[in-house]
Short mmCIF file of C-alpha atoms and ligand atoms in Angstrom, two decimals:
data_model
loop_
_atom_site.label_atom_id
_atom_site.label_comp_id
_atom_site.label_asym_id
_atom_site.label_seq_id
_atom_site.Cartn_x
_atom_site.Cartn_y
_atom_site.Cartn_z
CA MET C 1 -130.95 -137.01 181.22
CA GLU C 2 -128.19 -135.78 183.54
CA ARG C 3 -125.67 -136.25 181.18
CA LEU C 4 -127.04 -133.12 179.32
CA SER C 5 -125.60 -131.00 182.32
CA LEU C 6 -128.35 -128.53 182.12
CA THR C 7 -127.92 -125.84 184.86
CA ARG C 8 -131.66 -125.13 184.56
CA PRO C 9 -134.87 -127.84 184.52
CA LEU C 10 -136.15 -126.26 181.40
CA ILE C 11 -136.65 -127.34 178.03
CA LEU C 12 -137.74 -124.76 175.30
CA ALA C 13 -140.93 -126.69 173.45
CA PRO C 14 -140.03 -127.69 169.69
CA MET C 15 -142.21 -125.35 167.67
CA ALA C 16 -142.09 -126.47 164.07
CA GLY C 17 -143.68 -124.04 161.62
CA GLY C 18 -141.31 -121.03 161.64
CA VAL C 19 -141.53 -120.40 165.68
CA GLY C 20 -138.64 -121.96 166.58
CA THR C 21 -135.73 -120.70 164.95
CA PRO C 22 -132.19 -122.09 165.12
CA ALA C 23 -131.33 -118.94 166.81
CA LEU C 24 -134.25 -119.21 169.49
CA VAL C 25 -132.79 -122.97 170.15
CA ALA C 26 -129.16 -122.03 170.27
CA ALA C 27 -130.20 -118.75 172.94
CA VAL C 28 -131.91 -121.28 175.31
CA SER C 29 -129.22 -124.10 175.00
CA ARG C 30 -126.41 -121.30 175.57
CA ALA C 31 -128.10 -120.36 178.89
CA GLY C 32 -127.83 -123.94 180.37
CA ALA C 33 -131.38 -125.34 179.47
CA LEU C 34 -132.21 -127.44 176.38
CA GLY C 35 -133.17 -125.67 173.03
CA SER C 36 -135.47 -128.23 170.83
CA LEU C 37 -135.74 -127.46 167.06
CA GLY C 38 -139.01 -128.39 165.45
CA ALA C 39 -138.11 -130.12 162.78
CA ALA C 40 -141.46 -131.97 161.65
CA TYR C 41 -142.19 -129.74 158.44
CA LEU C 42 -138.64 -129.51 157.24
CA SER C 43 -136.88 -131.66 154.73
CA PRO C 44 -133.84 -133.39 155.13
CA ALA C 45 -131.63 -130.53 153.74
CA GLN C 46 -133.67 -127.96 155.52
CA ILE C 47 -132.70 -130.18 159.00
CA ALA C 48 -129.12 -130.81 158.28
CA LYS C 49 -128.80 -126.70 157.02
CA ASP C 50 -130.69 -125.92 160.73
CA VAL C 51 -129.10 -127.96 162.71
CA ALA C 52 -125.46 -126.70 161.74
CA GLU C 53 -127.01 -123.17 162.23
CA VAL C 54 -127.80 -124.01 165.88
CA ARG C 55 -124.29 -125.82 166.18
CA ARG C 56 -122.45 -122.22 164.68
CA LEU C 57 -124.22 -120.42 167.58
CA THR C 58 -123.55 -122.96 170.50
CA HIS C 59 -121.72 -125.93 171.42
CA ARG C 60 -124.04 -126.88 174.11
CA PRO C 61 -126.65 -129.98 173.71
CA PHE C 62 -130.02 -129.46 172.20
CA ALA C 63 -132.82 -131.59 170.66
CA VAL C 64 -134.45 -132.34 167.35
CA ASN C 65 -138.14 -133.10 167.39
CA LEU C 66 -140.32 -134.63 164.82
CA PHE C 67 -143.79 -136.19 164.58
CA ALA C 68 -143.79 -139.88 164.38
CA PRO C 69 -145.05 -141.40 161.10
CA GLN C 70 -148.51 -142.74 160.59
CA PRO C 71 -150.67 -144.25 158.03
CA LEU C 72 -152.52 -142.10 156.09
CA PRO C 73 -156.07 -141.86 156.61
CA GLU C 74 -158.55 -142.41 153.49
CA VAL C 75 -160.12 -139.44 152.58
CA THR C 76 -162.95 -139.54 149.35
CA PRO C 77 -162.97 -136.35 146.60
CA HIS C 78 -166.26 -135.31 148.07
CA GLN C 79 -164.36 -134.67 151.50
CA ILE C 80 -161.53 -132.75 149.48
CA GLY C 81 -164.36 -131.09 147.26
CA ARG C 82 -165.81 -129.82 150.67
CA ALA C 83 -162.64 -128.67 152.83
CA ALA C 84 -161.27 -127.05 149.62
CA ALA C 85 -165.05 -125.02 149.15
CA GLU C 86 -164.69 -123.96 152.53
CA LEU C 87 -161.16 -122.47 152.14
CA ALA C 88 -161.99 -120.71 148.89
CA PRO C 89 -163.25 -117.64 149.92
CA PHE C 90 -160.09 -117.33 151.62
CA HIS C 91 -157.87 -117.79 148.68
CA VAL C 92 -159.68 -115.19 146.79
CA HIS C 93 -159.15 -112.77 149.70
CA LEU C 94 -155.56 -113.45 149.63
CA LYS C 95 -155.30 -113.29 145.83
CA LEU C 96 -154.13 -117.27 145.80
CA PRO C 97 -155.37 -119.44 143.35
CA PRO C 98 -158.12 -121.96 144.12
CA PRO C 99 -157.18 -124.43 147.04
CA SER C 100 -156.07 -128.22 145.99
CA LEU C 101 -153.79 -130.67 147.48
CA PRO C 102 -150.36 -131.17 146.93
CA ASP C 103 -148.75 -134.53 145.32
CA ALA C 104 -146.83 -134.97 148.93
CA VAL C 105 -148.88 -133.87 151.70
CA GLN C 106 -146.50 -134.91 154.45
CA GLN C 107 -142.59 -134.93 154.48
CA ASP C 108 -140.86 -138.22 154.28
CA PHE C 109 -140.56 -140.00 157.67
CA GLY C 110 -137.89 -142.16 156.92
CA ALA C 111 -135.76 -139.59 155.01
CA GLN C 112 -136.12 -136.57 158.26
CA PHE C 113 -134.98 -139.32 160.30
CA GLY C 114 -132.06 -140.32 158.61
CA ALA C 115 -131.20 -136.37 158.75
CA VAL C 116 -131.37 -136.52 162.09
CA LEU C 117 -129.01 -139.49 163.13
CA GLU C 118 -126.73 -137.79 160.48
CA ALA C 119 -126.81 -134.77 162.87
CA ARG C 120 -126.33 -136.51 165.98
CA PRO C 121 -128.23 -133.85 168.02
CA SER C 122 -127.88 -135.17 171.85
CA VAL C 123 -131.99 -135.43 172.21
CA PHE C 124 -134.52 -136.17 169.85
CA SER C 125 -138.19 -135.54 170.59
CA PHE C 126 -141.25 -136.85 168.99
CA ALA C 127 -145.15 -136.61 169.43
CA PHE C 128 -147.84 -137.76 167.72
CA GLY C 129 -147.77 -141.72 168.16
CA ARG C 130 -145.16 -144.34 168.74
CA LEU C 131 -141.78 -145.24 167.14
CA GLU C 132 -140.90 -148.61 165.63
CA ARG C 133 -138.24 -150.44 167.70
CA GLY C 134 -135.73 -149.62 164.48
CA TYR C 135 -135.83 -146.23 165.14
CA LEU C 136 -135.21 -146.45 168.92
CA GLU C 137 -132.45 -148.98 168.51
CA ALA C 138 -130.73 -146.62 165.88
CA LEU C 139 -130.91 -143.41 168.52
CA ARG C 140 -129.51 -145.85 171.27
CA GLU C 141 -126.61 -147.07 169.01
CA ARG C 142 -125.97 -143.22 168.19
CA ASN C 143 -126.27 -142.08 171.61
CA ILE C 144 -129.08 -139.52 170.94
CA LEU C 145 -131.94 -139.58 174.36
CA CYS C 146 -135.33 -140.28 173.10
CA ILE C 147 -137.99 -138.58 174.39
CA GLY C 148 -141.95 -139.17 173.53
CA THR C 149 -144.99 -137.55 174.06
CA ALA C 150 -148.44 -138.47 176.09
CA THR C 151 -151.55 -136.52 176.84
CA SER C 152 -152.39 -139.33 179.36
CA VAL C 153 -151.02 -141.81 181.53
CA PRO C 154 -151.59 -144.98 179.27
CA GLU C 155 -149.70 -143.13 176.48
CA ALA C 156 -146.79 -142.58 178.75
CA ARG C 157 -146.54 -146.04 180.12
CA LEU C 158 -146.93 -147.35 176.09
CA LEU C 159 -143.78 -145.55 175.57
CA GLU C 160 -141.93 -146.43 178.83
CA GLU C 161 -142.80 -149.61 177.62
CA ASP C 162 -141.19 -149.06 174.31
CA GLY C 163 -137.90 -147.98 175.49
CA VAL C 164 -137.97 -144.44 175.24
CA ASP C 165 -135.39 -142.38 177.37
CA ALA C 166 -138.00 -139.52 179.10
CA VAL C 167 -141.66 -139.00 178.52
CA VAL C 168 -143.46 -135.47 177.88
CA VAL C 169 -146.63 -135.06 179.54
CA GLN C 170 -148.47 -132.54 177.79
CA GLY C 171 -151.53 -131.15 179.80
CA GLY C 172 -154.69 -129.76 178.46
CA ALA C 173 -153.46 -125.61 178.80
CA ALA C 174 -150.82 -126.42 176.01
CA GLY C 175 -150.24 -124.51 173.06
CA GLY C 176 -149.93 -125.99 169.69
CA HIS C 177 -150.69 -129.99 168.52
CA ARG C 178 -152.08 -132.47 171.20
CA GLY C 179 -149.20 -134.77 171.34
CA GLY C 180 -150.91 -137.80 171.77
CA TRP C 181 -152.77 -140.54 169.68
CA LEU C 182 -154.57 -142.72 171.89
CA GLN C 183 -156.81 -140.65 174.21
CA ASP C 184 -156.27 -137.19 175.22
CA GLU C 185 -157.31 -136.34 178.94
CA LEU C 186 -156.90 -132.90 178.65
CA ALA C 187 -156.07 -132.81 181.97
CA PRO C 188 -154.50 -130.17 183.73
CA THR C 189 -150.78 -130.70 183.69
CA LEU C 190 -150.33 -130.83 187.59
CA GLU C 191 -152.77 -133.56 187.77
CA LEU C 192 -151.34 -135.33 184.91
CA VAL C 193 -147.93 -135.03 186.22
CA ARG C 194 -148.86 -136.43 189.71
CA ARG C 195 -151.21 -139.02 188.19
CA ALA C 196 -147.92 -140.56 185.65
CA ALA C 197 -145.32 -140.07 188.33
CA GLN C 198 -147.30 -142.71 190.55
CA VAL C 199 -146.91 -145.55 187.47
CA VAL C 200 -144.10 -144.15 184.85
CA ARG C 201 -140.47 -144.94 186.12
CA LEU C 202 -138.60 -142.94 183.63
CA PRO C 203 -137.75 -139.29 184.08
CA LEU C 204 -141.23 -136.92 183.31
CA ILE C 205 -141.18 -133.62 181.49
CA ALA C 206 -144.28 -131.59 182.49
CA ALA C 207 -145.67 -129.12 179.58
CA GLY C 208 -148.74 -126.67 179.15
CA GLY C 209 -149.34 -123.64 180.91
CA LEU C 210 -145.99 -123.20 182.61
CA MET C 211 -145.33 -119.58 182.45
CA THR C 212 -143.71 -118.72 185.65
CA ARG C 213 -141.29 -120.20 188.58
CA GLY C 214 -143.72 -120.66 190.71
CA ASP C 215 -145.50 -122.94 187.66
CA VAL C 216 -142.18 -125.08 187.38
CA GLN C 217 -141.44 -125.32 191.12
CA ASP C 218 -145.26 -126.85 191.23
CA VAL C 219 -144.31 -129.44 188.21
CA LEU C 220 -140.99 -130.25 189.69
CA ASP C 221 -142.41 -131.16 193.22
CA ALA C 222 -144.98 -132.95 191.49
CA GLY C 223 -142.80 -135.40 190.18
CA ALA C 224 -141.61 -134.26 186.88
CA GLU C 225 -137.33 -133.85 186.01
CA LEU C 226 -138.10 -131.28 183.59
CA ALA C 227 -140.32 -128.35 182.40
CA GLN C 228 -140.78 -127.71 178.62
CA CYS C 229 -142.39 -124.17 178.03
CA GLY C 230 -143.69 -123.13 174.52
CA THR C 231 -145.84 -120.13 174.63
CA ALA C 232 -143.47 -118.41 177.27
CA PHE C 233 -141.19 -118.10 174.21
CA LEU C 234 -143.61 -117.20 171.45
CA ARG C 235 -142.57 -113.34 171.80
CA ALA C 236 -139.18 -114.07 172.44
CA THR C 237 -136.39 -111.64 170.45
CA GLU C 238 -135.13 -114.74 168.76
CA ALA C 239 -138.38 -116.34 167.94
CA GLY C 240 -139.68 -116.49 164.42
CA THR C 241 -143.10 -115.59 165.42
CA PRO C 242 -144.57 -113.10 162.76
CA GLY C 243 -145.22 -109.75 163.52
CA ALA C 244 -149.10 -110.16 163.24
CA TYR C 245 -149.25 -113.34 165.19
CA ARG C 246 -147.21 -111.51 168.02
CA GLU C 247 -149.69 -108.55 167.96
CA ALA C 248 -152.56 -110.78 168.55
CA LEU C 249 -151.18 -112.39 171.21
CA ALA C 250 -150.83 -108.99 172.83
CA GLY C 251 -154.76 -108.37 172.37
CA ALA C 252 -156.04 -111.66 172.41
CA THR C 253 -158.68 -112.57 175.62
CA GLY C 254 -158.64 -116.31 175.38
CA THR C 255 -157.95 -119.71 173.38
CA THR C 256 -159.79 -122.36 171.56
CA LEU C 257 -159.32 -126.20 170.47
CA THR C 258 -159.25 -126.32 166.37
CA ARG C 259 -158.64 -129.25 164.18
CA ASN C 260 -159.25 -126.58 161.32
CA PHE C 261 -155.55 -126.00 160.16
CA SER C 262 -154.42 -129.38 160.53
CA GLY C 263 -156.82 -132.01 160.73
CA ARG C 264 -155.51 -132.79 164.31
CA LEU C 265 -156.31 -130.96 167.47
CA ALA C 266 -154.43 -128.00 168.69
CA ARG C 267 -154.90 -125.13 171.22
CA GLY C 268 -154.58 -121.31 169.55
CA LEU C 269 -156.01 -117.99 169.05
CA PRO C 270 -159.22 -118.09 167.78
CA ASN C 271 -159.76 -116.37 164.51
CA ALA C 272 -161.62 -116.41 160.85
CA ILE C 273 -160.28 -119.77 160.46
CA THR C 274 -161.13 -121.58 163.38
CA ALA C 275 -164.35 -120.21 163.30
CA GLY C 276 -165.51 -120.32 159.62
CA LEU C 277 -164.47 -124.12 158.65
CA HIS C 278 -166.42 -126.91 159.67
CA ALA C 279 -165.66 -130.01 157.33
CA PRO C 280 -161.73 -130.03 157.90
CA LEU C 281 -159.74 -133.02 156.43
CA PRO C 282 -157.98 -135.76 158.54
CA TYR C 283 -154.25 -134.92 159.45
CA PRO C 284 -152.08 -134.26 157.38
CA TYR C 285 -154.65 -133.57 154.27
CA GLN C 286 -155.85 -130.29 155.99
CA ASN C 287 -152.36 -129.19 156.88
CA ALA C 288 -151.44 -129.41 153.43
CA LEU C 289 -154.57 -127.92 152.50
CA THR C 290 -153.83 -125.06 154.29
CA ARG C 291 -150.11 -124.33 154.02
CA PRO C 292 -150.71 -121.87 151.06
CA LEU C 293 -152.85 -119.61 152.77
CA ARG C 294 -151.15 -119.67 156.28
CA ALA C 295 -147.68 -118.95 154.03
CA ALA C 296 -149.64 -116.15 152.41
CA ALA C 297 -151.18 -114.93 155.50
CA ALA C 298 -147.62 -114.76 157.20
CA THR C 299 -146.17 -112.80 154.64
CA THR C 300 -149.01 -110.24 154.04
CA GLY C 301 -149.39 -110.09 158.01
CA ARG C 302 -153.07 -111.23 158.29
CA ALA C 303 -153.42 -113.01 161.74
CA ASP C 304 -156.95 -113.86 160.84
CA CYS C 305 -155.70 -116.71 158.52
CA LEU C 306 -152.60 -117.82 160.47
CA SER C 307 -152.34 -120.50 163.07
CA LEU C 308 -151.73 -118.47 165.95
CA TRP C 309 -150.87 -121.54 168.26
CA ALA C 310 -150.58 -120.36 172.06
CA GLY C 311 -151.34 -121.83 175.05
CA GLU C 312 -153.64 -121.10 177.76
CA GLY C 313 -151.14 -119.11 179.45
CA PHE C 314 -150.35 -116.65 176.59
CA ARG C 315 -151.44 -113.63 178.85
CA GLN C 316 -148.13 -114.15 180.64
CA SER C 317 -145.71 -114.03 177.80
CA ARG C 318 -143.58 -111.46 177.24
CA ASP C 319 -141.04 -109.59 174.81
CA GLY C 320 -137.74 -109.87 175.33
CA PRO C 321 -134.53 -111.92 174.49
CA ALA C 322 -135.10 -115.94 175.36
CA ALA C 323 -131.88 -115.62 178.17
CA GLY C 324 -134.47 -112.83 180.29
CA ILE C 325 -137.37 -115.26 180.00
CA LEU C 326 -135.54 -118.15 181.19
CA GLU C 327 -134.06 -116.08 184.00
CA GLU C 328 -137.74 -115.51 185.12
CA LEU C 329 -138.35 -119.17 184.54
CA TRP C 330 -135.45 -120.05 186.85
CA PRO C 331 -133.45 -117.64 187.77
C1 FMN Z 401 -146.43 -122.62 168.59
C2 FMN Z 401 -146.18 -123.86 168.44
C3 FMN Z 401 -145.83 -125.23 168.23
C4 FMN Z 401 -145.79 -126.20 168.70
N1 FMN Z 401 -145.11 -127.24 167.86
C5 FMN Z 401 -145.00 -128.34 168.62
C6 FMN Z 401 -143.82 -129.55 167.66
O1 FMN Z 401 -143.61 -129.14 166.42
N2 FMN Z 401 -143.49 -130.11 168.45
C7 FMN Z 401 -143.97 -131.10 169.50
O2 FMN Z 401 -143.50 -131.77 169.95
N3 FMN Z 401 -144.50 -129.81 170.31
C8 FMN Z 401 -145.05 -128.96 169.66
N4 FMN Z 401 -145.88 -127.81 170.58
C9 FMN Z 401 -146.19 -128.22 171.55
C10 FMN Z 401 -145.09 -128.16 172.75
O3 FMN Z 401 -144.14 -129.08 172.70
C11 FMN Z 401 -145.73 -127.92 174.26
O4 FMN Z 401 -146.50 -129.13 174.29
C12 FMN Z 401 -146.36 -126.62 174.80
O5 FMN Z 401 -146.07 -125.66 174.11
C13 FMN Z 401 -146.26 -126.89 176.40
O6 FMN Z 401 -147.56 -125.77 176.48
P1 FMN Z 401 -147.22 -124.26 176.52
O7 FMN Z 401 -147.23 -123.93 175.27
O8 FMN Z 401 -148.45 -123.89 177.54
O9 FMN Z 401 -145.82 -123.77 177.62
C14 FMN Z 401 -146.15 -126.49 170.10
C15 FMN Z 401 -146.36 -125.25 170.85
C16 FMN Z 401 -146.54 -124.17 170.25
C17 FMN Z 401 -147.01 -122.93 170.95
#
């Protein structure tokens, strides 16, 4: 990781879905930390465009992040009908056509990965699983550092065995999707870092609930080389966080874990969707099914139907330029 010449031991968490704009990524990299572009929902052409925009704004290193490919789970027409029926009243409310699954429920990982190789960021990071050897070799050939994501010590060890360059250990307080695939301990971040540091030799990147300079210092003292922060930047001026989401963050009282937006467990603020659905499809089907609703909710300012991803530390998130937020996290 030394080759990145960071002047702050911080990574901007990749935030797919519109929050992690190229402007936010570039602002963080310009300030001596590592910006990450959350590209999991982007087409190859959009990845190329967003990377070009980051490069227009900074010459500093940055990361691009994707979700590791997984075999599609089986879903029956009955399951799809039930999940769509649950969502239907929300569609009526937002004057959308009835919910239905699109033909393509997710981006083609191979094509996205090709776009990343072509773009040659300094770092590639991924979550939700392991990567086949061929992908890791392609990164190494191009001198792109590779970071995997673990929510438990066994996952961190598997990623080390696979040959990644560093591992994000994501504690239970983290906002957004749980990044693991095997067993999720939902452990306190500090405890997970301490345990992982005893058995994993690779550089560790701590994530989950790191909101202050003290939080960052604690995970470094526990054995992490870097701290990855997402929620701290949700209200940054450069973030793509819609206004209704920002207002919800300012007024919320707590977070919840839900599968209702995507089919994968994720932490965010509770709303009508987290409370009102009971039969979500597995990922990526539910994600595809709820996409039109989430898009309409973002444009019409309806926080009740938006995925309001946020970590347990959200009360300490602040408005203002990313450079100021970084200055507070690590002066
Ligand atoms: C809005 C949002 C979107 C996220 N999207 C991604 C993503 O695309 N890829 C990923 O690896 N992690 C994603 N995460 C999780 C972060 O990488 C990280 O684990 C988390 O933000 C750390 O906890 P914190 O939010 O308490 O700082 C996301 C988190 C948030 C809040």
